[in-house]
Tab-separated table of C-alpha atoms in Angstrom:
chain	number	residue	atom	x	y	z
A	1	MET	CA	-8.218	-20.244	0.586
A	2	LEU	CA	-7.563	-19.245	4.285
A	3	GLU	CA	-5.670	-22.700	5.499
A	4	ASN	CA	-2.599	-21.666	6.890
A	5	THR	CA	-4.588	-18.946	8.862
A	6	LEU	CA	-7.078	-21.884	10.159
A	7	PHE	CA	-4.210	-23.838	11.531
A	8	ARG	CA	-2.702	-21.204	13.343
A	9	LEU	CA	-5.929	-19.903	15.201
A	10	LYS	CA	-6.401	-23.595	15.837
A	11	HIS	CA	-3.290	-24.732	16.709
A	12	GLU	CA	-0.448	-22.600	16.596
A	13	LYS	CA	-2.808	-20.313	19.323
A	14	LYS	CA	-1.028	-16.853	17.477
A	15	LEU	CA	-1.073	-14.991	14.237
A	16	ARG	CA	0.056	-11.383	13.197
A	17	ILE	CA	-2.151	-10.024	11.202
A	18	GLY	CA	-0.752	-6.793	8.371
A	19	TYR	CA	-3.037	-4.353	7.174
A	20	PHE	CA	-1.265	-2.994	3.723
A	21	GLY	CA	-3.106	-0.244	2.242
A	22	GLY	CA	-4.071	3.379	1.841
A	23	SER	CA	-6.339	6.489	3.911
A	24	ILE	CA	-9.461	4.017	4.488
A	25	THR	CA	-7.477	1.249	6.229
A	26	ASP	CA	-5.298	3.646	8.216
A	27	GLY	CA	-9.474	4.510	9.560
A	28	THR	CA	-8.983	8.264	8.633
A	29	GLY	CA	-12.999	9.535	8.070
A	30	SER	CA	-13.644	7.105	11.521
A	31	SER	CA	-13.548	9.209	14.744
A	32	ASP	CA	-11.543	6.941	16.413
A	33	ALA	CA	-8.674	5.008	13.818
A	34	ASP	CA	-8.102	2.434	16.855
A	35	THR	CA	-11.658	1.150	17.466
A	36	LYS	CA	-13.845	2.855	14.779
A	37	SER	CA	-12.246	1.948	11.550
A	38	TYR	CA	-12.727	-0.862	9.410
A	39	ARG	CA	-9.247	-2.945	10.564
A	40	SER	CA	-9.778	-2.264	14.224
A	41	GLN	CA	-13.290	-4.258	13.985
A	42	VAL	CA	-11.627	-6.881	12.477
A	43	THR	CA	-8.963	-7.352	14.294
A	44	ARG	CA	-11.831	-7.213	17.254
A	45	HIS	CA	-13.824	-9.349	15.987
A	46	LEU	CA	-10.425	-11.990	15.456
A	47	ARG	CA	-9.681	-11.992	19.166
A	48	GLU	CA	-13.681	-12.173	20.245
A	49	THR	CA	-13.707	-15.372	17.868
A	50	TYR	CA	-10.270	-16.871	18.961
A	51	PRO	CA	-10.135	-15.614	22.792
A	52	ALA	CA	-7.266	-18.160	23.374
A	53	CYS	CA	-5.426	-16.331	20.500
A	54	GLU	CA	-2.269	-13.855	20.730
A	55	ILE	CA	-3.884	-12.033	17.687
A	56	THR	CA	-1.136	-8.894	16.905
A	57	GLU	CA	-1.908	-6.277	14.603
A	58	LEU	CA	0.522	-4.208	12.195
A	59	ASN	CA	-0.925	-0.936	10.613
A	60	ALA	CA	1.161	-1.120	7.370
A	61	ALA	CA	-0.796	1.620	5.616
A	62	ILE	CA	-0.299	5.173	4.106
A	63	GLY	CA	-2.876	7.487	2.993
A	64	GLY	CA	-2.844	8.338	-0.686
A	65	THR	CA	-1.168	5.282	-1.760
A	66	GLY	CA	-1.659	2.295	-3.936
A	67	THR	CA	0.386	-0.383	-5.279
A	68	GLY	CA	2.771	1.594	-6.888
A	69	LEU	CA	4.684	2.877	-3.541
A	70	GLY	CA	3.414	-0.461	-2.071
A	71	MET	CA	5.948	-2.408	-4.171
A	72	PHE	CA	8.897	-0.741	-2.940
A	73	ARG	CA	7.880	-0.337	0.840
A	74	CYS	CA	7.075	-4.118	0.626
A	75	GLU	CA	9.787	-4.957	2.586
A	76	ARG	CA	10.415	-2.309	5.151
A	77	ASP	CA	6.783	-1.513	6.361
A	78	LEU	CA	5.138	-4.683	6.475
A	79	LEU	CA	7.640	-7.959	5.868
A	80	PHE	CA	9.977	-7.050	8.147
A	81	PHE	CA	7.151	-7.438	11.310
A	82	LYS	CA	6.703	-11.448	9.181
A	83	PRO	CA	2.859	-11.440	9.203
A	84	ASP	CA	0.909	-14.719	8.631
A	85	LEU	CA	-2.593	-13.098	7.147
A	86	ILE	CA	-2.015	-9.958	5.318
A	87	PHE	CA	-5.176	-7.624	3.671
A	88	MET	CA	-4.333	-5.240	1.153
A	89	GLU	CA	-6.069	-2.746	0.078
A	90	PHE	CA	-4.989	-0.840	-2.977
A	91	ALA	CA	-7.373	-0.837	-5.503
A	92	ALA	CA	-9.456	2.537	-4.418
A	93	ASN	CA	-5.956	4.495	-4.792
A	94	ASP	CA	-4.939	2.867	-7.925
A	95	PHE	CA	-8.685	3.739	-9.573
A	96	GLY	CA	-7.449	6.031	-12.851
A	97	ASP	CA	-4.230	4.185	-12.966
A	98	ARG	CA	-4.010	2.074	-16.222
A	99	TYR	CA	-4.843	-1.690	-15.787
A	100	GLU	CA	-1.059	-2.858	-17.070
A	101	ASN	CA	0.462	-0.991	-14.089
A	102	VAL	CA	-1.793	-1.899	-11.373
A	103	ILE	CA	-1.380	-4.870	-12.523
A	104	ALA	CA	2.491	-5.441	-12.416
A	105	HIS	CA	2.233	-3.197	-9.525
A	106	SER	CA	0.198	-5.621	-7.773
A	107	GLU	CA	2.174	-9.063	-9.025
A	108	ALA	CA	5.675	-7.204	-7.621
A	109	ILE	CA	3.672	-7.577	-4.205
A	110	PHE	CA	2.495	-10.956	-4.259
A	111	ARG	CA	5.601	-12.031	-5.529
A	112	LYS	CA	7.453	-10.789	-2.743
A	113	ILE	CA	5.220	-11.949	-0.134
A	114	ARG	CA	5.097	-15.158	-1.679
A	115	SER	CA	9.150	-15.623	-1.950
A	116	LYS	CA	9.915	-14.538	1.765
A	117	PHE	CA	6.383	-16.163	3.509
A	118	PRO	CA	5.140	-18.697	1.134
A	119	LEU	CA	3.265	-19.768	4.154
A	120	SER	CA	1.443	-16.581	4.586
A	121	ASP	CA	-2.349	-15.996	3.673
A	122	ILE	CA	-3.164	-13.106	1.302
A	123	VAL	CA	-6.830	-11.491	0.975
A	124	THR	CA	-7.640	-8.351	-1.156
A	125	ILE	CA	-9.846	-6.075	0.422
A	126	PHE	CA	-11.532	-3.638	-2.061
A	127	THR	CA	-13.004	-0.729	-0.830
A	128	SER	CA	-14.989	2.344	-2.863
A	129	TYR	CA	-15.661	5.942	-2.591
A	130	GLU	CA	-18.327	8.473	-4.430
A	131	SER	CA	-16.223	8.449	-7.571
A	132	ILE	CA	-15.477	5.270	-8.418
A	133	MET	CA	-19.379	4.410	-7.589
A	134	LYS	CA	-20.614	7.336	-9.822
A	135	THR	CA	-18.493	5.306	-12.544
A	136	LEU	CA	-20.064	2.140	-12.171
A	137	GLU	CA	-23.285	3.769	-11.720
A	138	SER	CA	-23.246	5.175	-15.443
A	139	GLY	CA	-21.682	1.572	-16.566
A	140	GLY	CA	-17.900	2.320	-16.304
A	141	GLU	CA	-15.480	-0.288	-15.307
A	142	TYR	CA	-13.482	0.026	-11.598
A	143	GLY	CA	-10.369	-1.139	-13.876
A	144	SER	CA	-7.470	-1.005	-10.762
A	145	ARG	CA	-9.989	-3.400	-9.114
A	146	SER	CA	-10.264	-5.730	-11.728
A	147	ALA	CA	-6.911	-5.710	-12.422
A	148	GLN	CA	-5.813	-6.740	-8.701
A	149	THR	CA	-8.798	-9.580	-9.321
A	150	ALA	CA	-6.250	-10.985	-12.346
A	151	ALA	CA	-3.504	-10.611	-10.369
A	152	GLY	CA	-4.909	-12.272	-7.295
A	153	HIS	CA	-6.580	-15.376	-9.311
A	154	TYR	CA	-3.328	-16.278	-10.832
A	155	TYR	CA	-1.359	-16.023	-7.492
A	156	GLY	CA	-4.200	-17.746	-5.214
A	157	VAL	CA	-5.210	-14.454	-3.317
A	158	ALA	CA	-8.525	-14.638	-1.562
A	159	ARG	CA	-10.798	-11.061	-1.555
A	160	ILE	CA	-13.644	-9.567	-0.347
A	161	ASP	CA	-15.469	-6.559	-2.011
A	162	ALA	CA	-16.383	-4.666	1.377
A	163	GLY	CA	-16.946	-1.272	-1.748
A	164	GLU	CA	-19.389	-2.780	-3.104
A	165	ALA	CA	-21.246	-3.464	0.377
A	166	LEU	CA	-21.358	-0.210	1.193
A	167	ARG	CA	-22.594	0.935	-2.343
A	168	SER	CA	-25.341	-1.571	-1.972
A	169	HIS	CA	-26.084	0.691	1.527
A	170	TYR	CA	-25.807	3.141	-0.166
A	171	MET	CA	-28.120	2.281	-2.963
A	172	ARG	CA	-31.009	1.026	-0.954
A	173	SER	CA	-30.800	3.598	1.805
A	174	GLY	CA	-32.380	6.942	-0.318
A	175	LEU	CA	-29.106	8.897	1.426
A	176	ASP	CA	-27.035	11.013	-0.217
A	177	TYR	CA	-22.960	9.577	-0.556
A	178	THR	CA	-21.908	12.247	1.902
A	179	ASP	CA	-24.631	10.605	4.942
A	180	TYR	CA	-21.375	7.579	4.337
A	181	MET	CA	-18.454	9.718	3.520
A	182	PRO	CA	-18.632	13.196	4.067
A	183	ASP	CA	-16.017	14.480	2.464
A	184	HIS	CA	-16.866	12.236	-0.714
A	185	VAL	CA	-14.009	9.641	-0.216
A	186	HIS	CA	-13.559	8.410	3.334
A	187	PRO	CA	-16.240	6.602	5.143
A	188	ASN	CA	-17.733	7.639	8.295
A	189	ASP	CA	-17.922	5.601	11.759
A	190	THR	CA	-21.421	4.044	9.476
A	191	GLY	CA	-19.209	3.096	6.450
A	192	HIS	CA	-16.355	2.025	8.397
A	193	LYS	CA	-18.772	-1.136	10.060
A	194	ILE	CA	-20.430	-1.463	6.440
A	195	LEU	CA	-16.612	-2.630	5.302
A	196	ALA	CA	-15.862	-4.346	8.802
A	197	ASP	CA	-19.490	-6.169	8.898
A	198	CYS	CA	-18.848	-7.485	5.447
A	199	ILE	CA	-15.159	-8.588	5.487
A	200	TRP	CA	-15.979	-10.358	9.296
A	201	ALA	CA	-18.954	-12.036	7.097
A	202	ARG	CA	-16.710	-12.929	4.887
A	203	LEU	CA	-13.775	-13.878	5.878
A	204	SER	CA	-15.684	-15.948	8.876
A	205	GLU	CA	-17.123	-17.723	5.652
A	206	MET	CA	-13.516	-18.363	4.245
A	207	LEU	CA	-12.235	-19.721	7.427
A	208	GLU	CA	-15.375	-21.839	8.051
A	209	ASN	CA	-15.060	-23.639	4.184
A	210	ALA	CA	-11.161	-23.873	4.595
A	211	GLU	CA	-10.011	-27.051	4.971
A	212	LYS	CA	-8.900	-28.587	8.134
A	213	THR	CA	-5.246	-29.940	7.092
A	214	THR	CA	-2.426	-31.331	9.618
A	215	GLY	CA	0.037	-28.597	9.315
A	216	LEU	CA	1.070	-25.634	6.866
A	217	VAL	CA	1.168	-25.733	3.861
A	218	PRO	CA	3.437	-23.249	1.168
A	219	TYR	CA	1.919	-21.807	-1.817
A	220	LYS	CA	3.534	-22.531	-4.742
A	221	MET	CA	5.372	-19.278	-6.865
A	222	PRO	CA	4.021	-19.798	-10.348
A	223	GLN	CA	5.712	-18.360	-13.549
A	224	ARG	CA	5.383	-14.595	-13.856
A	225	LEU	CA	2.443	-13.205	-15.290
A	226	THR	CA	3.592	-9.821	-16.285
A	227	ASP	CA	6.184	-8.934	-18.658
A	228	VAL	CA	7.634	-6.263	-16.369
A	229	ASN	CA	9.242	-6.983	-13.294
A	230	PHE	CA	10.023	-5.306	-10.262
A	231	ASP	CA	10.592	-8.043	-7.816
A	232	ASN	CA	13.807	-5.698	-6.660
A	233	ALA	CA	11.962	-2.239	-6.078
A	234	ARG	CA	12.800	-1.362	-2.830
A	235	THR	CA	13.579	1.779	-0.224
A	236	VAL	CA	16.619	2.383	0.533
A	237	PRO	CA	16.686	5.212	3.750
A	238	CYS	CA	18.531	8.932	2.005
A	239	ARG	CA	21.602	7.764	4.841
A	240	GLU	CA	22.350	4.394	3.372
A	241	LEU	CA	22.445	5.823	-0.265
A	242	ASP	CA	25.761	4.380	-1.962
A	243	GLY	CA	28.669	7.230	-2.949
A	244	LEU	CA	26.135	9.846	-1.007
A	245	LYS	CA	27.630	13.491	-1.281
A	246	THR	CA	25.862	16.548	0.149
A	247	ASN	CA	26.050	20.325	-1.322
A	248	GLY	CA	23.430	22.294	1.136
A	249	PHE	CA	21.372	19.145	2.140
A	250	THR	CA	21.500	18.153	5.589
A	251	PHE	CA	19.686	15.452	7.365
A	252	ALA	CA	16.500	16.564	9.692
A	253	ASP	CA	14.463	14.908	11.857
A	254	ALA	CA	11.014	12.848	9.412
A	255	PRO	CA	7.859	15.008	9.310
A	256	SER	CA	5.790	13.546	11.917
A	257	GLY	CA	3.617	10.531	10.613
A	258	GLU	CA	6.796	9.598	8.497
A	259	ARG	CA	8.352	6.044	8.620
A	260	PHE	CA	11.588	6.821	8.923
A	261	THR	CA	12.675	8.971	11.708
A	262	GLU	CA	15.283	11.335	9.448
A	263	CYS	CA	14.978	12.807	6.007
A	264	LEU	CA	17.669	14.826	3.493
A	265	GLU	CA	16.286	18.821	3.914
A	266	GLY	CA	17.082	21.485	1.309
A	267	LYS	CA	16.553	24.775	0.167
A	268	ALA	CA	16.510	26.328	-3.500
A	269	GLY	CA	20.080	25.690	-5.595
A	270	ASN	CA	21.276	23.007	-2.465
A	271	SER	CA	21.783	19.078	-3.556
A	272	PHE	CA	23.036	15.661	-3.193
A	273	SER	CA	24.318	13.091	-5.558
A	274	PHE	CA	24.729	9.101	-5.393
A	275	THR	CA	24.934	6.557	-7.138
A	276	PHE	CA	22.567	3.265	-7.876
A	277	ASN	CA	21.912	0.011	-9.853
A	278	GLY	CA	19.570	-0.648	-11.479
A	279	GLU	CA	17.343	0.548	-14.140
A	280	GLY	CA	14.659	3.212	-12.398
A	281	LEU	CA	14.101	5.389	-9.421
A	282	GLY	CA	12.168	8.023	-7.744
A	283	PHE	CA	11.687	9.459	-4.121
A	284	TYR	CA	9.326	9.120	-1.014
A	285	TRP	CA	9.227	12.397	0.154
A	286	THR	CA	7.414	15.214	1.414
A	287	GLY	CA	4.891	16.289	-0.720
A	288	GLY	CA	2.521	19.277	-0.732
A	289	GLY	CA	2.495	22.223	2.236
A	290	ILE	CA	5.726	24.043	1.888
A	291	SER	CA	7.081	21.533	0.349
A	292	ALA	CA	9.688	22.172	-2.983
A	293	ASP	CA	10.017	20.375	-6.501
A	294	ALA	CA	13.436	18.804	-7.405
A	295	PHE	CA	15.245	18.420	-10.792
A	296	VAL	CA	17.095	14.902	-11.060
A	297	SER	CA	20.458	14.867	-13.220
A	298	ILE	CA	21.136	10.934	-14.060
A	299	ASP	CA	24.440	10.109	-15.765
A	300	GLY	CA	24.846	14.075	-16.032
A	301	GLY	CA	22.037	14.265	-18.398
A	302	GLU	CA	19.252	16.669	-19.014
A	303	GLN	CA	17.526	17.929	-15.706
A	304	ILE	CA	14.285	15.993	-14.831
A	305	ARG	CA	11.890	18.071	-12.843
A	306	ALA	CA	10.137	15.138	-10.171
A	307	VAL	CA	6.877	16.521	-8.743
A	308	SER	CA	6.144	17.097	-5.547
A	309	TRP	CA	2.632	15.643	-4.303
A	310	ASP	CA	-0.207	17.837	-4.908
A	311	HIS	CA	2.080	20.896	-6.631
A	312	PHE	CA	-1.083	23.218	-7.240
A	313	ASP	CA	-2.630	22.803	-4.148
A	314	ARG	CA	0.145	23.191	-1.254
A	315	SER	CA	-3.056	23.360	1.360
A	316	PHE	CA	-0.973	20.540	3.883
A	317	ASP	CA	1.756	18.557	3.788
A	318	LYS	CA	1.219	14.278	2.397
A	319	ILE	CA	3.573	11.783	2.203
A	320	SER	CA	4.005	10.581	-1.583
A	321	ALA	CA	6.068	8.901	-3.632
A	322	ALA	CA	7.385	9.947	-7.239
A	323	VAL	CA	9.028	7.490	-9.885
A	324	PHE	CA	10.956	9.725	-12.436
A	325	ALA	CA	13.518	7.630	-14.430
A	326	GLU	CA	11.917	4.280	-15.891
A	327	GLY	CA	13.554	1.920	-18.487
A	328	LEU	CA	17.534	2.879	-17.722
A	329	ASN	CA	20.251	0.597	-19.035
A	330	ARG	CA	20.317	-1.748	-15.950
A	331	GLY	CA	23.778	-1.136	-14.382
A	332	GLU	CA	25.425	1.871	-12.501
A	333	HIS	CA	24.063	5.182	-12.511
A	334	THR	CA	25.305	8.913	-10.672
A	335	VAL	CA	22.348	10.857	-9.311
A	336	THR	CA	22.052	14.435	-8.827
A	337	VAL	CA	19.319	16.083	-7.174
A	338	THR	CA	18.934	19.962	-6.729
A	339	ALA	CA	16.049	21.340	-5.249
A	340	ASP	CA	13.796	24.152	-7.043
A	341	GLU	CA	12.774	27.746	-6.203
A	342	GLY	CA	10.590	27.208	-3.226
A	343	ALA	CA	10.227	26.234	0.447
A	344	LEU	CA	11.735	22.515	1.111
A	345	VAL	CA	12.769	19.672	-0.430
A	346	ARG	CA	12.528	16.259	2.272
A	347	ILE	CA	13.354	13.105	0.947
A	348	SER	CA	13.233	9.998	3.507
A	349	ALA	CA	14.132	7.628	0.943
A	350	VAL	CA	15.053	7.019	-2.828
A	351	MET	CA	12.611	4.123	-4.104
A	352	ILE	CA	15.539	1.612	-6.881
A	353	TYR	CA	14.319	-0.973	-9.071
């Protein structure tokens, strides 16, 4: 299934790899994400195996996020860099979400990639953590994995279940979960190496079995799998919002770790307004820590509370996403956002579809 990747490695001698996922892909839990994460190890294996190739790595991972945010940020954080091979790792963070949501969000990402870069290969990576493993051991289902597998089958996406390799190591070892995931979620160096070894072994097998082609072959775009259309899902930086008017909110530097350089920042009672064309929207913003919630009124209607990440545990700041309006009549809408009582509301972009 990786014929185009093999052709690029053998003939073009260049490959741009995009890693699109959550905190495990970002390298959280490893002692050094640049050398010990599964991501960095897989890239290193490719560079060592194909030394004549120029292999570029793009880390497009954000901790604590799944396909629900991924479909909004796909163009800006991933496709802007024109990746040739994409590893998508979101099932762990999607665990617990409804099957219908995950399959629709995954389809949106696959369609965005296929429509803009039909020559790019996609590999879905499945990882795992303690809660997922316990669910499987008790006879439960890893529903987000099933949903992404179904969508992947339909769109011709390869998949590697590295989470099962980690679970197998744990079950055979007689050790505790924390020997692989000290915080019960993120793998340590041992865990990341198990993930990397599994991914590299399967990737090597795929490349070995890939058909030898005389050129790049585009993937065909099938009819939609679901009735839900998120193809237009996108993030719009606050400064680029149509009809933006501020009342107390001001532009400030975005918090460290952000993918945007600035954000709109406001305190209790401050507000701003804008217009958008679509049927749903949400925030890409900073939650937790000192952040407050916000009230949102659409077309002069009743205020909706948009809850920032970890509303009841404000121990640290974290980039998050909140979709708070869906199923609106498609067309132009006016939105007013008012900061709640608390410290700060910091919004970097509005998610629109």
